[in-house]
Short mmCIF file of C-alpha atoms in Angstrom, two decimals:
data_model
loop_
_atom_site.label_atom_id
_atom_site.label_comp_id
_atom_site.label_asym_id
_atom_site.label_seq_id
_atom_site.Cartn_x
_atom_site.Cartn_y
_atom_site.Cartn_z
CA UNK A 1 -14.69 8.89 7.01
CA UNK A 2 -13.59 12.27 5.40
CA UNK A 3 -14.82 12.98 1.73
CA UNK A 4 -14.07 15.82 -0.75
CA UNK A 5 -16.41 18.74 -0.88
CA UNK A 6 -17.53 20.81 -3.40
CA UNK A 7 -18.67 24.37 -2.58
CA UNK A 8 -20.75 25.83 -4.87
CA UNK A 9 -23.00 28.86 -5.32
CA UNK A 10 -26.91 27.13 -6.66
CA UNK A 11 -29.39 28.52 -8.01
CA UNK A 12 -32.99 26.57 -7.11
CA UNK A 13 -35.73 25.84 -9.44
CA UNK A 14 -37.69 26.98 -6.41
CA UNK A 15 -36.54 30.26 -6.83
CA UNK A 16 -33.78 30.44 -3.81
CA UNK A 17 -29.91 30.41 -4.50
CA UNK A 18 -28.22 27.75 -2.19
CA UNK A 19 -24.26 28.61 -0.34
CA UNK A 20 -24.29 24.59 -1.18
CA UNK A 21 -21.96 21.57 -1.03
CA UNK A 22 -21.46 18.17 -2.46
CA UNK A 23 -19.60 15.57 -0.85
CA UNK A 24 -18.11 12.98 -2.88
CA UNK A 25 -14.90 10.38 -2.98
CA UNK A 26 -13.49 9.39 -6.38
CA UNK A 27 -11.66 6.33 -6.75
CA UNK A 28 -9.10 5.76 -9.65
CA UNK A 29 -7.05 7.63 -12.03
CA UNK A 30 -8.84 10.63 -13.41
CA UNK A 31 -7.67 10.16 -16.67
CA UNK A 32 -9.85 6.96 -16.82
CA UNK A 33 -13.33 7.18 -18.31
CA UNK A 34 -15.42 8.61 -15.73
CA UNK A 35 -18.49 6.83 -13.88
CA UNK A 36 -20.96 8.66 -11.66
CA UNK A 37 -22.84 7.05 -9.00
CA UNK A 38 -25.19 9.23 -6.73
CA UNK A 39 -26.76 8.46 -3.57
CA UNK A 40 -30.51 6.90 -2.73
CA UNK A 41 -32.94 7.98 -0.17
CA UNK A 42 -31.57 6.52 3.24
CA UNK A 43 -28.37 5.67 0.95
CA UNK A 44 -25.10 6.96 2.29
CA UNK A 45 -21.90 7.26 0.17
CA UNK A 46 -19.63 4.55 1.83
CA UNK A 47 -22.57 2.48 1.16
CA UNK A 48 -23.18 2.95 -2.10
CA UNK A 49 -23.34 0.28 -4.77
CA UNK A 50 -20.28 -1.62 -2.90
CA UNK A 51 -21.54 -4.85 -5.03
CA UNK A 52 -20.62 -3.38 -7.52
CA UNK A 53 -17.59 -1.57 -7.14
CA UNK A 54 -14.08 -3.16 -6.74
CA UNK A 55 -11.18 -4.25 -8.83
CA UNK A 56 -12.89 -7.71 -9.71
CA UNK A 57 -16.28 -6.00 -9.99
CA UNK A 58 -18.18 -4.51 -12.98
CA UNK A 59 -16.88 -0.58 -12.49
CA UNK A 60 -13.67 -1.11 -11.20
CA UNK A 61 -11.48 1.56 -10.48
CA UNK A 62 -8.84 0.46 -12.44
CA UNK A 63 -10.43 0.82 -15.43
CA UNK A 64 -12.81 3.77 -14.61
CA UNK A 65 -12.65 7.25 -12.83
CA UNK A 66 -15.57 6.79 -10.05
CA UNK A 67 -17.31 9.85 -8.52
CA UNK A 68 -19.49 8.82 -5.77
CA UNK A 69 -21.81 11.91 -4.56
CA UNK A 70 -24.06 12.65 -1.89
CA UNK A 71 -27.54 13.48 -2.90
CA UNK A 72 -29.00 17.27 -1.71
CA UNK A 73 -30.69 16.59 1.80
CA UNK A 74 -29.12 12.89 2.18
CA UNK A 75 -27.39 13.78 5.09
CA UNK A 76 -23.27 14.60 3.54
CA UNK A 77 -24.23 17.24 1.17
CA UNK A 78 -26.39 19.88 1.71
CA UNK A 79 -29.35 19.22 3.38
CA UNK A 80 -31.73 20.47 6.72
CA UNK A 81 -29.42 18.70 8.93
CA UNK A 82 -25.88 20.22 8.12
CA UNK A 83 -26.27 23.54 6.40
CA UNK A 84 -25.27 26.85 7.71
CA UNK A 85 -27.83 29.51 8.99
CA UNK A 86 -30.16 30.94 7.53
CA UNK A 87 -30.68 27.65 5.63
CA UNK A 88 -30.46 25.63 8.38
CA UNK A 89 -32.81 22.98 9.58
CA UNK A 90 -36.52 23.94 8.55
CA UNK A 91 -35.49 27.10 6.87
CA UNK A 92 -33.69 24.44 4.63
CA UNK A 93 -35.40 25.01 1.43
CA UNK A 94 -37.20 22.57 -1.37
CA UNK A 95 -34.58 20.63 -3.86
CA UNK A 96 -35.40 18.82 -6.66
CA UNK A 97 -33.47 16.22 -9.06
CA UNK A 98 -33.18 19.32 -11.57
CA UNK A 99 -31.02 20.74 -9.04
CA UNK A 100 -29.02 18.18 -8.29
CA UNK A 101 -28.33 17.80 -11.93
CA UNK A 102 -27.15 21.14 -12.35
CA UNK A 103 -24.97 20.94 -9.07
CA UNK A 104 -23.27 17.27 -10.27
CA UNK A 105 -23.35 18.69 -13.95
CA UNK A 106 -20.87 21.79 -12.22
CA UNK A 107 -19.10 19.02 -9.59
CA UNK A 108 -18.19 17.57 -13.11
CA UNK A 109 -16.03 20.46 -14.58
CA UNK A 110 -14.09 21.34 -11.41
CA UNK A 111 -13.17 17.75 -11.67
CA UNK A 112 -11.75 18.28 -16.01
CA UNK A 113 -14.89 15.38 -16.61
CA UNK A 114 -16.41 17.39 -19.84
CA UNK A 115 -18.45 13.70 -20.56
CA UNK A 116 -19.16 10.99 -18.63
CA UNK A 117 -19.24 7.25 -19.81
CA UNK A 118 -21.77 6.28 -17.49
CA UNK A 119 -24.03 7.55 -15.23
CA UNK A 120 -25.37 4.82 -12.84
CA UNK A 121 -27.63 4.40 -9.87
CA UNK A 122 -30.18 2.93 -7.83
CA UNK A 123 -33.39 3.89 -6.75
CA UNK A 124 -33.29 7.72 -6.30
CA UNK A 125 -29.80 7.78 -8.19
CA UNK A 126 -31.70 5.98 -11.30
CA UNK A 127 -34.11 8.47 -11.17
CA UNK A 128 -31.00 11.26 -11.51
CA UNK A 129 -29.47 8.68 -14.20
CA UNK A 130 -32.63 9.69 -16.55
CA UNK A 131 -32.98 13.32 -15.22
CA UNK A 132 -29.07 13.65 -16.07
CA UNK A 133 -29.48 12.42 -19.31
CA UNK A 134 -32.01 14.62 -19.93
CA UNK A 135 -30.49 18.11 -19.02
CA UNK A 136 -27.03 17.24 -20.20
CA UNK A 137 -27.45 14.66 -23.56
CA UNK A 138 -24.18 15.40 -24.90
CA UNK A 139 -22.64 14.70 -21.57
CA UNK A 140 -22.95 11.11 -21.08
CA UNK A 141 -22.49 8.09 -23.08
CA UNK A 142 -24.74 5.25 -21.00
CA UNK A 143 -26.83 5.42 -18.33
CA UNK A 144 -28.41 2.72 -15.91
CA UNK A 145 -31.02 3.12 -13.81
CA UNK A 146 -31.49 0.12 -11.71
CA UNK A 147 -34.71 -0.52 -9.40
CA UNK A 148 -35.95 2.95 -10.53
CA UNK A 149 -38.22 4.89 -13.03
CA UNK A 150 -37.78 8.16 -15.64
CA UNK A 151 -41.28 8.92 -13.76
CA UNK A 152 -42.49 8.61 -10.25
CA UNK A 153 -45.52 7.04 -10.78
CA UNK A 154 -49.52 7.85 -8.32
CA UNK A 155 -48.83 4.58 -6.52
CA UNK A 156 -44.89 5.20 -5.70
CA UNK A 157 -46.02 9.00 -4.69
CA UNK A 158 -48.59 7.73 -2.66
CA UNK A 159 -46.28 4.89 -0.47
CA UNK A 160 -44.02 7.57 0.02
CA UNK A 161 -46.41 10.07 1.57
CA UNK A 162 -47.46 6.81 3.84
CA UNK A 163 -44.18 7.19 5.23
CA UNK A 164 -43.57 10.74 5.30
CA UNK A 165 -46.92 10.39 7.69
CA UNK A 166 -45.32 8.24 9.78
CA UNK A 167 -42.49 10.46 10.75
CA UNK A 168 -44.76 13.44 10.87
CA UNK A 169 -47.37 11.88 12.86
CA UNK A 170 -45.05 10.79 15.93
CA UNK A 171 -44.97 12.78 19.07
CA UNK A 172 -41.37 13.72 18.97
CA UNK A 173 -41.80 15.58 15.65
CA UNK A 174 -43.29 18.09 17.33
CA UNK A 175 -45.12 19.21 14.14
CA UNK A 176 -41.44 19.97 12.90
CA UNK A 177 -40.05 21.81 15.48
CA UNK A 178 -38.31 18.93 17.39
CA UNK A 179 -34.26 19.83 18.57
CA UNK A 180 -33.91 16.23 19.48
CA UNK A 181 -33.61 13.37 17.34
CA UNK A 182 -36.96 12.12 16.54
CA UNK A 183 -36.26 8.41 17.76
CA UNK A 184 -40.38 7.70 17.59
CA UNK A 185 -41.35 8.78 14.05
CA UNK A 186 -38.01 7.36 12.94
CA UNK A 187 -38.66 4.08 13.91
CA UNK A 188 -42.36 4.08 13.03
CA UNK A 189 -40.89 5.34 9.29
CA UNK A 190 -38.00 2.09 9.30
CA UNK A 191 -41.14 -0.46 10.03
CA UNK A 192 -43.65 1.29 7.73
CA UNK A 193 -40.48 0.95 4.74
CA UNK A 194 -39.37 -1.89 5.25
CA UNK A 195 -42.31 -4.07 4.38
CA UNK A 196 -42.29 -1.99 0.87
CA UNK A 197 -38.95 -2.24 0.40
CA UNK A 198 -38.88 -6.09 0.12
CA UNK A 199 -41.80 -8.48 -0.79
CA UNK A 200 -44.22 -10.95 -0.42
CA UNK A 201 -42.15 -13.81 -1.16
CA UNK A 202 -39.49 -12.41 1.13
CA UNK A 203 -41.28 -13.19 3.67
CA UNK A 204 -42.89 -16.26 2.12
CA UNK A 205 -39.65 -17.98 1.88
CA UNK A 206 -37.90 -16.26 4.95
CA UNK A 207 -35.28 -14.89 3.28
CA UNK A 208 -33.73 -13.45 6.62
CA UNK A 209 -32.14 -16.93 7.01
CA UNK A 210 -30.05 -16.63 4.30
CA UNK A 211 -28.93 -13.60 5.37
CA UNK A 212 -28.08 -14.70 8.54
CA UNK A 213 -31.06 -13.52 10.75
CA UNK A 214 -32.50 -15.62 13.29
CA UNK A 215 -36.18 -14.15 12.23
CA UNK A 216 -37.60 -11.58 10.75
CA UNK A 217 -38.27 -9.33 13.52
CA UNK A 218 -34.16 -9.22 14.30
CA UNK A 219 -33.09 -8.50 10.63
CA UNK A 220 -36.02 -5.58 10.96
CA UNK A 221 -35.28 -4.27 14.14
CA UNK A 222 -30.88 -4.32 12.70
CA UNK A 223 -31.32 -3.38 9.01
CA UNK A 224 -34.39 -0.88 9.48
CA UNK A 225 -35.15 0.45 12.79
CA UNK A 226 -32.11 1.06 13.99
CA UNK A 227 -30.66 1.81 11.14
CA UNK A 228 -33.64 4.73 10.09
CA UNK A 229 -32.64 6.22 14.05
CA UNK A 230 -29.28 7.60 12.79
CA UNK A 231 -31.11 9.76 10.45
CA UNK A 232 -32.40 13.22 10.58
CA UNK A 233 -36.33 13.35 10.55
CA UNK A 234 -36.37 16.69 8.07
CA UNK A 235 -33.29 15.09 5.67
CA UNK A 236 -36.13 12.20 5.28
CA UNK A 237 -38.80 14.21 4.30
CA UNK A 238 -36.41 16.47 1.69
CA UNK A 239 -35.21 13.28 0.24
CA UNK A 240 -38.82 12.02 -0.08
CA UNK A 241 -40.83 15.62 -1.97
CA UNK A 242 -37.60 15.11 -4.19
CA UNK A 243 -38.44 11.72 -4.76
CA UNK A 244 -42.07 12.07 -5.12
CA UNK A 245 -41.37 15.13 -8.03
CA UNK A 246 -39.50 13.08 -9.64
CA UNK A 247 -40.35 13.61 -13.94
CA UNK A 248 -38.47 13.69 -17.15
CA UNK A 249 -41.56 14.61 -18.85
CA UNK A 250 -41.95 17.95 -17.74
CA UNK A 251 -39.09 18.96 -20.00
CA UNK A 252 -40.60 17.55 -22.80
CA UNK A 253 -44.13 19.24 -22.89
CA UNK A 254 -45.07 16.52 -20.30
CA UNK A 255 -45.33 13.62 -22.50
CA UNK A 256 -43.24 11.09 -21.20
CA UNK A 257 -42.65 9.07 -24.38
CA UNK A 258 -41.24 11.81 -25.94
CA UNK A 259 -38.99 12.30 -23.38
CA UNK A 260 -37.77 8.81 -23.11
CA UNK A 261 -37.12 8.69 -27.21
CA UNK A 262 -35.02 12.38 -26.54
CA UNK A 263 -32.80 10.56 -24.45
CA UNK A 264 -29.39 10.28 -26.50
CA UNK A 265 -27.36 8.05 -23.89
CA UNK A 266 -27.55 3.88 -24.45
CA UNK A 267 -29.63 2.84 -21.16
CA UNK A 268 -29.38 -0.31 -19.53
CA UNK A 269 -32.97 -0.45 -17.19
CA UNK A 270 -32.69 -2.98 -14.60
CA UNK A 271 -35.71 -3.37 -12.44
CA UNK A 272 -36.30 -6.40 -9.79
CA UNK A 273 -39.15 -8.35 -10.61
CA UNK A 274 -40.63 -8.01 -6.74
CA UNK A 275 -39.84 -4.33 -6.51
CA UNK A 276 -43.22 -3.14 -5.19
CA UNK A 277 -42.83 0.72 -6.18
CA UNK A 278 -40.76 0.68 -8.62
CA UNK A 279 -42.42 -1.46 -11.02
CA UNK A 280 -40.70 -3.96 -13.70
CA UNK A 281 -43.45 -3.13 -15.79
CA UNK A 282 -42.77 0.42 -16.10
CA UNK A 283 -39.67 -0.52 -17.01
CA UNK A 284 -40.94 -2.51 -19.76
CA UNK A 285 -42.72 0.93 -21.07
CA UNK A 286 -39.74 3.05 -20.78
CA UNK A 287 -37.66 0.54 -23.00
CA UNK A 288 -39.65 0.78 -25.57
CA UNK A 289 -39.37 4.29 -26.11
CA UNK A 290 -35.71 4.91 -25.22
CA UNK A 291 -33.62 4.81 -28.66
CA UNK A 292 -30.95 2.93 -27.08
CA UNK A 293 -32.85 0.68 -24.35
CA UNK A 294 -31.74 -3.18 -23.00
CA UNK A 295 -33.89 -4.37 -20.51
CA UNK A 296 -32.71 -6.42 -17.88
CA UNK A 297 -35.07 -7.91 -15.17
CA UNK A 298 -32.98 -8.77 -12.09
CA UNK A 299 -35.18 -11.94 -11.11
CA UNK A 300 -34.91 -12.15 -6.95
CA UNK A 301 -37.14 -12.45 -4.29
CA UNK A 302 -35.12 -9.66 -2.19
CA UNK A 303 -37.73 -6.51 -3.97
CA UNK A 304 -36.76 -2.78 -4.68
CA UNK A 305 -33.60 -3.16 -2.30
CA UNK A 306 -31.90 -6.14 -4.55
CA UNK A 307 -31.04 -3.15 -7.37
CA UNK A 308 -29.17 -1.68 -4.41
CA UNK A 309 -26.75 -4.72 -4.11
CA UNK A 310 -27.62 -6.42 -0.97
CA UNK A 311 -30.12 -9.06 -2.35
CA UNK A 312 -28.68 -12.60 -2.67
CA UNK A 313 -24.85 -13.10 -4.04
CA UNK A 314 -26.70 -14.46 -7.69
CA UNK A 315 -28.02 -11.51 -7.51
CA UNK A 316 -25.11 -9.52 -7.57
CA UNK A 317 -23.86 -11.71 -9.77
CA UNK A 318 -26.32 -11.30 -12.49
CA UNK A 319 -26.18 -7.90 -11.83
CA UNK A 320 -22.61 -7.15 -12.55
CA UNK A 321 -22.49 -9.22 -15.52
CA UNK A 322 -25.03 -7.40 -17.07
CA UNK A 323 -23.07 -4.35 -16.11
CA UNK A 324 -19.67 -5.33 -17.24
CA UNK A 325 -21.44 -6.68 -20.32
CA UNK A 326 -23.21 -3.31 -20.88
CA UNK A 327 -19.85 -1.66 -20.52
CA UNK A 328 -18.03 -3.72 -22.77
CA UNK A 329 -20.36 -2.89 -26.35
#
């Protein structure tokens, strides 16, 4: 499918200035008011937040101008896999939220957006919801971070270097110098994820069935495996140390509650109650320091992934409600 693209000269945090690009579709009149929605980790733009998304659905693009955009090293914009020499592959160099911020923040002006209405994502893209209102408080009215967190916490840092390991580890890595797809250490990383990414009573009540699995082991070997095999071993790994230094504190003196009460936006926080790394109880804490905060617990047995939209239909149900509810005050 062919998307926009943004070019754009960027300077790093790490020091290095970027030839980059964004990718990105927009749906709906541009006079509308503008929603942005980035990508996750493994998250890829015509899959992004579809649940959500439609003329019936809580941001449709009748009402609102929609700018869907690829996260730096997911694979569409910038990242180890697609960018010119000399930052190509693993010359590609480190990329944090920050910078994505700043590169969204400039996507924003060539497109005549001087404020957004809502900044809204899952996962990784909640994480950019807080770190956007953050660096640009004047530029966005709401924000909603579903399954996500204004601070990677130990525990979420640690599961993700338990997968990083399991892509480095394989033989086809090749200690990072593979030039073939690394089909081993991809797979390895799909299995290692997916158990994380759903829960206990996922399994418990075999929640593949309603999704139309025979058993576990096919909806795995579909929805993870083969799914983590059309992805670049290095794009991983970038998405996951910009994950992992993932902090609005450190613009606040590194006290996180004082960053939280800085934020200006209104934030609606919607964790899943069996999200194993992004906890609900975080959530809990950041509410009560945002100045603007609802909390909204989407109740489901389908974990971290449910935020995403492809948990149960009440899920998406609940979810949209509380969106178009959200959007509505």
């Amino acid at each position: 499918m062919a998307y926009e693209k943004f070019d754009l000269e960027l300077p790093l945090k790490c020091g290095v200035t970027l030839p980059a690009f964004l990718t990105y579709k927009t749906l709906g009149d541009p006079k509308n008011p503008a929603v942005m929605i980035p990508t996750c980790y493994t998250g890829r733009i015509a899959g992004t937040m579809n649940a959500f998304i439609g003329d019936d659905d809580a941001v449709s693009p009748k009402k609102y101008f929609v700018i869907i955009v690829g996260l730096l090293g997911g694979s569409e914009s910038s990242s180890p896999s697609n960018q010119p020499a000399p930052f190509d592959g693993p010359n590609f160099p480190k990329t944090i939220y920050e910078d994505n911020i700043h590169a969204q923040f400039k996507l924003m002006q060539h497109l005549g957006v001087e404020k957004l209405f809502c900044y809204m994502g899952y996962s990784m893209g909640g994480q950019q919801a807080y770190h956007f209102a953050t660096l640009y408080p004047d530029h966005v009215q709401k924000i909603i971070p579903l399954a996500s967190s204004a601070q990677t916490s130990g525990f979420n840092w640690n599961f993700l270097e338990g997968v990083k390991s399991a892509v480095k580890a394989s033989s086809d890595f090749m200690a990072g110098a593979y030039t073939e797809p690394v089909m081993i250490g991809t797979t390895a990383f799909g299995r290692v994820y997916s158990n994380w990414a759903l829960s206990y009573e996922w399994f418990k009540t075999k929640a593949w069935e309603a999704a139309g699995y025979k058993s576990s082991e096919e909806y795995l070997l579909s929805d993870w495996e083969k799914r983590l095999n059309t992805w670049d071993a290095r794009d991983l790994l970038q998405m996951a140390v910009t994950w992992q230094e993932g902090d609005i504190a450190i613009y606040h003196d590194n006290d996180y509650a004082k960053a939280l009460g800085a934020i200006k936006a209104e934030a609606l926080v919607m964790p899943s109650r069996t999200d194993q790394y992004f906890r609900w109880e975080e959530s809990v804490e950041e509410v009560k320091y945002l100045k603007k905060g609802k909390l909204a617990i989407i109740e489901t047995v389908w974990g971290h992934i449910a935020g995403g939209g492809v948990g149960t239909p009440a899920d998406n149900v609940f979810i949209n409600k509380e969106i178009s509810e959200f959007f509505a005050k």
